[in-house]
XYZ file of C-alpha atoms in Angstrom:
477
model
C 94.267 61.384 89.064
C 92.029 64.441 89.009
C 92.893 65.292 92.614
C 96.601 64.602 91.990
C 96.632 66.921 88.975
C 94.848 69.561 91.076
C 97.482 69.304 93.834
C 100.356 69.643 91.346
C 98.742 72.636 89.650
C 97.916 74.212 93.019
C 101.531 73.830 94.109
C 102.817 75.403 90.885
C 100.300 78.210 91.179
C 101.178 78.838 94.833
C 104.930 78.842 94.216
C 104.524 81.271 91.315
C 102.291 83.526 93.402
C 104.232 83.441 96.681
C 107.851 82.974 95.633
C 108.243 84.165 92.029
C 105.780 87.094 92.113
C 106.261 88.058 95.768
C 109.878 87.456 96.670
C 112.422 86.406 94.002
C 111.220 86.876 90.445
C 111.815 84.324 87.684
C 115.536 84.871 87.197
C 118.295 86.015 89.533
C 121.504 87.729 88.418
C 124.571 86.981 90.566
C 128.287 87.711 90.266
C 130.493 85.475 88.121
C 132.732 85.175 91.184
C 129.962 83.576 93.214
C 131.088 80.003 93.977
C 127.629 78.494 94.519
C 124.284 79.335 92.966
C 122.552 79.116 96.360
C 122.575 82.771 97.365
C 119.476 82.829 99.550
C 119.295 79.974 102.014
C 122.885 78.967 102.667
C 122.843 77.358 106.124
C 126.475 78.327 106.691
C 125.720 81.990 106.033
C 128.252 82.309 103.197
C 128.423 85.843 101.867
C 127.109 86.827 98.457
C 129.670 88.373 96.145
C 129.165 92.083 95.355
C 128.038 93.390 91.965
C 129.542 96.765 91.013
C 128.273 96.990 87.427
C 124.577 97.572 88.017
C 124.459 100.652 85.758
C 125.610 98.508 82.818
C 123.159 95.780 83.788
C 120.354 98.316 84.052
C 121.061 99.580 80.513
C 121.024 95.995 79.195
C 117.810 94.913 80.961
C 115.966 97.955 79.634
C 116.520 96.727 76.074
C 115.330 93.133 76.626
C 111.715 92.910 75.416
C 111.050 89.677 77.354
C 111.881 91.291 80.714
C 108.870 92.669 82.563
C 110.618 94.338 85.541
C 113.710 93.993 87.696
C 115.122 95.046 91.072
C 118.715 95.378 92.373
C 119.109 94.194 95.964
C 121.834 93.990 98.582
C 121.602 90.679 100.413
C 123.848 89.248 103.088
C 123.953 87.932 106.631
C 124.118 90.231 109.643
C 124.359 89.612 113.369
C 121.967 91.249 115.792
C 123.974 92.513 118.775
C 123.026 93.358 122.326
C 125.294 95.346 124.617
C 125.090 92.959 127.556
C 124.883 89.725 125.585
C 127.843 87.801 124.241
C 125.954 85.670 121.766
C 124.654 87.453 118.653
C 121.565 86.358 116.794
C 121.539 86.004 112.988
C 119.250 87.699 110.468
C 119.407 88.296 106.749
C 119.393 91.833 105.391
C 117.759 92.949 102.158
C 118.968 96.403 101.138
C 116.513 97.928 98.691
C 114.980 101.085 97.324
C 111.617 100.672 99.028
C 109.692 102.328 96.172
C 111.230 99.998 93.589
C 110.695 97.031 95.898
C 106.958 97.691 96.161
C 106.700 98.010 92.387
C 108.587 94.743 91.925
C 106.801 92.765 94.657
C 103.475 94.463 95.428
C 101.572 93.090 98.413
C 104.345 90.669 99.415
C 103.943 91.657 103.073
C 101.764 93.808 105.295
C 102.775 96.218 108.023
C 101.186 95.175 111.312
C 102.868 97.833 113.461
C 104.413 101.197 112.566
C 104.770 102.105 108.928
C 106.763 101.535 105.740
C 110.039 103.251 105.024
C 109.604 106.548 103.226
C 111.524 107.121 99.973
C 115.145 107.880 100.849
C 114.553 107.349 104.578
C 116.928 105.298 106.692
C 115.566 102.570 108.922
C 114.573 98.951 108.965
C 111.457 96.785 108.722
C 111.541 93.784 111.069
C 109.547 90.620 110.199
C 107.540 89.029 112.991
C 109.679 85.863 112.811
C 112.903 87.793 113.499
C 111.247 89.750 116.320
C 109.715 86.681 117.955
C 112.382 84.049 117.415
C 115.684 85.878 116.891
C 115.442 88.938 119.109
C 113.017 88.142 121.935
C 114.246 84.567 122.428
C 117.915 85.586 122.333
C 117.863 88.901 124.205
C 114.571 89.025 126.113
C 113.886 92.244 124.197
C 110.616 93.088 122.459
C 110.926 95.328 119.413
C 108.314 97.974 118.686
C 108.451 100.596 115.908
C 109.716 104.101 116.493
C 107.062 106.136 118.340
C 104.997 102.978 118.570
C 103.214 101.308 121.465
C 103.323 97.821 122.894
C 100.501 95.852 121.258
C 99.758 92.802 123.371
C 97.661 91.169 120.663
C 100.815 90.805 118.548
C 102.972 89.363 121.334
C 103.778 85.689 121.621
C 102.412 83.643 124.485
C 105.878 83.429 126.071
C 106.404 87.200 125.817
C 103.033 87.919 127.382
C 103.810 85.656 130.336
C 107.143 87.448 130.758
C 105.883 90.954 130.049
C 107.091 92.386 133.389
C 110.695 91.394 132.717
C 111.185 92.134 129.040
C 113.034 95.128 127.618
C 111.281 97.211 124.992
C 113.328 98.821 122.234
C 112.754 100.647 118.945
C 116.207 100.049 117.493
C 118.629 97.211 116.912
C 122.370 97.047 116.300
C 123.467 94.952 113.346
C 126.943 93.817 112.438
C 127.304 92.977 108.759
C 129.114 89.792 107.804
C 131.312 89.987 104.740
C 133.192 86.940 103.447
C 132.085 85.013 106.508
C 134.002 87.191 108.937
C 133.210 90.151 111.147
C 133.118 93.253 108.975
C 133.670 95.359 112.132
C 130.871 97.656 111.028
C 128.158 97.948 113.642
C 125.207 100.086 112.656
C 122.223 101.022 114.782
C 118.994 100.759 112.832
C 115.830 102.555 113.844
C 112.858 100.220 113.476
C 110.174 101.867 111.390
C 107.756 99.008 111.146
C 106.971 95.378 111.982
C 105.917 93.395 108.932
C 104.395 89.996 108.244
C 104.964 88.253 104.907
C 101.766 87.123 103.267
C 102.993 83.535 102.741
C 105.852 81.274 103.763
C 106.255 83.446 106.841
C 108.932 81.322 108.459
C 111.180 81.123 105.371
C 110.852 84.726 104.296
C 110.571 85.856 107.927
C 114.360 85.682 108.251
C 114.769 88.683 105.907
C 114.753 92.207 107.342
C 114.242 94.985 104.809
C 116.328 98.145 105.032
C 117.366 101.007 102.772
C 120.276 100.281 100.486
C 122.575 102.962 101.970
C 122.274 101.621 105.537
C 122.834 98.135 104.159
C 126.041 99.192 102.449
C 127.360 100.837 105.590
C 126.559 97.755 107.661
C 128.269 95.400 105.204
C 131.312 97.629 104.864
C 130.630 98.699 101.267
C 131.046 102.273 100.096
C 127.792 104.176 100.431
C 126.815 107.026 98.164
C 127.760 109.495 100.901
C 131.222 107.941 101.058
C 131.803 108.234 97.333
C 130.512 111.816 97.352
C 133.298 113.070 99.670
C 136.033 115.027 97.848
C 139.510 113.683 98.465
C 142.172 116.407 98.587
C 144.640 116.424 95.718
C 147.568 115.531 98.013
C 145.697 112.542 99.499
C 144.721 111.328 96.032
C 148.408 111.459 95.104
C 149.297 109.395 98.170
C 146.580 106.861 97.412
C 147.906 106.367 93.889
C 151.509 105.786 95.001
C 153.009 102.373 94.817
C 153.356 100.904 98.269
C 156.982 99.908 97.598
C 158.003 103.361 96.472
C 158.615 104.817 99.963
C 160.999 107.515 98.714
C 158.296 108.955 96.538
C 156.279 109.740 99.662
C 158.752 112.463 100.524
C 159.048 113.844 96.998
C 161.648 116.184 95.657
C 159.785 119.435 95.944
C 160.725 121.865 98.662
C 158.324 122.060 101.549
C 159.298 125.707 102.097
C 157.586 128.125 99.788
C 159.218 131.452 99.398
C 156.827 134.289 99.993
C 158.323 137.257 98.274
C 155.314 139.391 99.024
C 155.270 138.595 102.786
C 151.683 137.638 102.484
C 150.250 134.410 103.822
C 148.572 132.387 101.145
C 144.815 132.462 101.433
C 143.121 129.232 102.356
C 140.807 128.022 99.722
C 137.241 127.592 100.720
C 136.244 124.050 100.988
C 134.761 122.959 97.738
C 131.049 122.637 97.460
C 131.425 119.350 95.661
C 131.269 117.543 99.026
C 127.863 119.019 99.578
C 126.842 118.395 96.041
C 125.021 115.241 96.553
C 126.159 112.739 94.035
C 123.294 110.575 94.983
C 123.519 108.184 92.153
C 122.704 105.254 94.376
C 122.603 102.824 91.483
C 126.326 103.179 90.919
C 126.998 101.527 94.295
C 127.339 97.914 95.333
C 124.530 95.355 95.089
C 124.616 91.578 95.468
C 121.642 90.346 93.466
C 119.327 91.532 90.705
C 115.828 90.016 90.600
C 114.290 89.744 87.123
C 110.604 89.118 86.401
C 109.865 87.826 82.918
C 106.794 88.545 80.849
C 104.144 85.842 80.903
C 104.827 82.872 78.654
C 108.580 83.455 78.253
C 110.631 80.293 78.633
C 113.232 80.302 81.414
C 115.767 78.520 79.246
C 115.388 80.940 76.344
C 115.517 84.026 78.581
C 118.566 82.802 80.520
C 120.438 81.946 77.303
C 119.755 85.406 75.849
C 120.591 87.200 79.096
C 123.836 85.323 79.698
C 124.961 85.972 76.134
C 124.379 89.720 76.243
C 125.713 90.067 79.835
C 128.867 88.197 78.887
C 129.410 90.276 75.725
C 129.075 93.453 77.790
C 131.529 92.140 80.418
C 129.233 92.910 83.332
C 130.701 90.131 85.464
C 127.319 88.595 86.275
C 125.350 85.550 85.188
C 121.673 84.627 85.165
C 120.217 81.610 86.996
C 116.678 80.456 87.748
C 115.022 81.191 91.085
C 115.105 77.446 91.881
C 118.896 77.437 91.857
C 119.191 80.764 93.687
C 116.953 79.574 96.511
C 119.087 76.467 97.106
C 117.323 73.813 99.226
C 113.966 75.568 98.908
C 113.981 75.323 95.120
C 115.313 71.761 95.285
C 112.607 70.718 97.732
C 109.948 72.246 95.478
C 111.235 70.166 92.553
C 111.436 67.000 94.699
C 107.902 67.446 96.050
C 106.591 68.100 92.560
C 108.413 65.002 91.278
C 107.030 62.890 94.116
C 103.503 64.043 93.302
C 104.062 63.182 89.651
C 105.277 59.698 90.601
C 102.253 59.263 92.871
C 99.891 60.167 90.025
C 101.776 57.820 87.685
C 101.398 54.964 90.207
C 97.664 55.651 90.367
C 97.654 55.577 86.570
C 99.333 52.143 86.490
C 97.061 50.752 89.224
C 93.990 51.904 87.285
C 95.285 50.201 84.120
C 95.943 46.905 85.946
C 92.512 46.894 87.620
C 90.685 47.573 84.352
C 92.678 44.934 82.454
C 91.920 42.337 85.109
C 88.207 43.201 85.208
C 87.739 43.149 81.428
C 89.752 39.958 81.004
C 87.631 38.177 83.611
C 84.506 39.480 81.880
C 85.699 38.093 78.543
C 86.501 34.664 80.011
C 83.165 34.454 81.837
C 81.424 35.065 78.520
C 83.322 32.380 76.637
C 80.115 30.407 75.882
C 78.298 33.434 74.525
C 81.233 34.615 72.424
C 81.822 31.078 71.144
C 78.188 30.776 70.087
C 78.391 34.164 68.387
C 81.451 33.047 66.475
C 79.623 29.765 65.561
C 76.751 31.647 63.963
C 79.121 33.819 61.896
C 80.296 36.685 64.071
C 83.739 37.866 62.953
C 86.659 38.665 65.295
C 86.364 42.345 64.415
C 82.756 42.312 65.565
C 83.716 40.700 68.880
C 86.588 43.165 69.301
C 84.390 46.141 68.464
C 81.779 44.954 70.917
C 84.317 44.816 73.752
C 85.814 48.166 72.837
C 82.346 49.704 72.840
C 81.499 48.231 76.222
C 84.841 49.414 77.645
C 84.298 52.898 76.232
C 80.835 53.174 77.762
C 82.085 51.975 81.165
C 85.035 54.400 81.063
C 82.873 57.307 80.002
C 80.293 56.704 82.743
C 82.490 55.760 85.704
C 85.623 57.627 84.633
C 83.514 60.733 84.000
C 81.903 60.335 87.412
C 85.385 60.072 88.933
C 86.519 63.257 87.196
C 83.440 65.163 88.327
C 83.923 63.885 91.891
C 87.578 64.961 91.771
C 86.610 68.445 90.583
C 84.078 68.782 93.407
C 86.666 67.665 96.001
C 89.240 70.133 94.634
C 86.671 72.933 94.897
C 85.710 71.949 98.449
C 89.207 71.557 99.951
C 90.029 75.320 100.086
C 86.822 75.926 102.068
C 88.267 73.964 104.990
C 91.251 76.376 105.249
C 93.710 73.573 105.883
C 96.910 75.268 107.036
C 100.318 74.421 108.452
C 103.323 76.203 109.941
C 105.800 73.613 108.608
C 108.008 75.093 105.892
C 108.273 71.930 103.806
C 104.541 71.237 103.905
C 103.960 74.864 102.941
C 105.952 74.166 99.778
C 103.542 71.300 99.031
C 100.637 73.606 99.694
C 102.250 76.362 97.627
C 101.616 78.722 100.548
C 100.162 78.752 104.047
C 96.811 77.228 102.991
C 96.300 73.983 101.098
C 94.762 75.155 97.872
C 94.654 72.645 94.976
C 93.632 74.195 91.677
C 92.072 72.721 88.546
C 92.199 74.744 85.360
C 90.690 73.827 82.002
C 94.024 72.394 80.739
C 94.188 70.168 83.847
C 90.684 68.800 83.239
C 91.545 68.248 79.577
C 94.717 66.414 80.654
C 92.658 64.214 82.977
C 90.247 63.358 80.130
C 93.191 62.481 77.862
C 94.650 60.333 80.648
C 91.294 58.544 80.954
C 91.167 57.885 77.199
C 94.738 56.608 77.242
C 94.044 54.351 80.232
C 90.953 52.991 78.465
C 92.837 52.175 75.265
C 95.770 50.564 77.097
C 93.467 48.610 79.408
C 91.260 47.340 76.574
C 94.023 45.928 74.341
C 94.618 42.677 76.204
C 90.948 41.801 77.048
C 89.953 42.488 73.427
C 92.693 40.126 72.262
C 91.418 37.475 74.672
C 87.821 37.888 73.419
C 88.888 37.784 69.775
C 90.774 34.566 70.435
C 87.726 32.669 71.724
C 86.503 30.029 69.248
C 83.322 27.876 69.067
C 85.432 24.923 70.214
C 86.354 26.873 73.409
C 82.666 27.393 74.108
C 81.924 23.673 73.640
C 84.915 22.688 75.815
C 83.793 25.051 78.577
C 80.305 23.566 78.556
């Protein structure tokens, strides 16, 4: 039971460290129009509905004292294209402000080649999984960062064997997918760095990180540059016309302007508003907002408060837990945790049955002694107390030894660096390395479980011992 509790706690600790603190946060805000809560690992690549009210959401989140930090993100599927290949390769895009991303998820990945995006810079960070499995395997192309060199130590075995025939590139072309169809927006991204996530490298390795403006262009959303362009007055008038009112397109005003002074009208200088950078990036489209809660805040309480205030403000978004947002990943985590709990419960029941059987046999084998004790005046309470005392001493000695042994095993397991590349097993491990953890509450829980097992296991044998009479002793002899 000690080892089982350590595995469950280690899994919880690993998931909190590697998923909640490094990738998704505690709570995820998604659009009310989103049909399913699974916005991260949809195997069909369904698009995530856009959120256009982030400025309202930002104002609300700033006033919630249980919110630690938050991050708006663009997230959707894109197809990696190659000029001479007909079959694209998929990859997920995360459009972020890189400075905010690092504040939200510090140390979630490390750059193994090239560098990070600079603030406001356009480009993309490619995970090793996408480079190795999605680009090299599909296109025989090896991606290196801009102005970078080929580093053989980072190449796969297959790429090294084929090094004379591979194409080396520092850019990729991505076609954003909106509503499950081709958005017809192909954007060439300059690769600034190759990154490796610190844990769950295969799962998270599907997500390329790019700046939010390039993401919006790729997905066909309006970028800040688009919204900053001044539309001439005449074109605005055309845009606001009803499509059925064709006559209004021609208008009633004369196209010929009398020039009584025989002077050509001066052309107005183009307004400077187009150059005035209305770079309020936060007013653009996002798909998801990650929210990290302060320590100790209940998910249920936080989600209830957030959904109430978001609904009252008509932001068009709702809050869900990271388990729901991550779809099968969150479900598998819950299933594995439940299976571990069942396993520990089975061990609990087996321990109770073994102790009951042992103590009952001990009581029956001592029928003569107990009968003689009853014959000389020993009361049932004395017999019962004697058995409870013996059971308590046995449980304290051997149960305590079991707990200490379990603690030692839990401390030794991380030293062996047991690792796996299987995604599901990594969920059990809570990361890449199997790392069970025992905290003081876990040890206290184990001691309480031992006391409970002792009491439950002693009830029946004590009843058997109390029921032995002098006549039973004589009959046995």
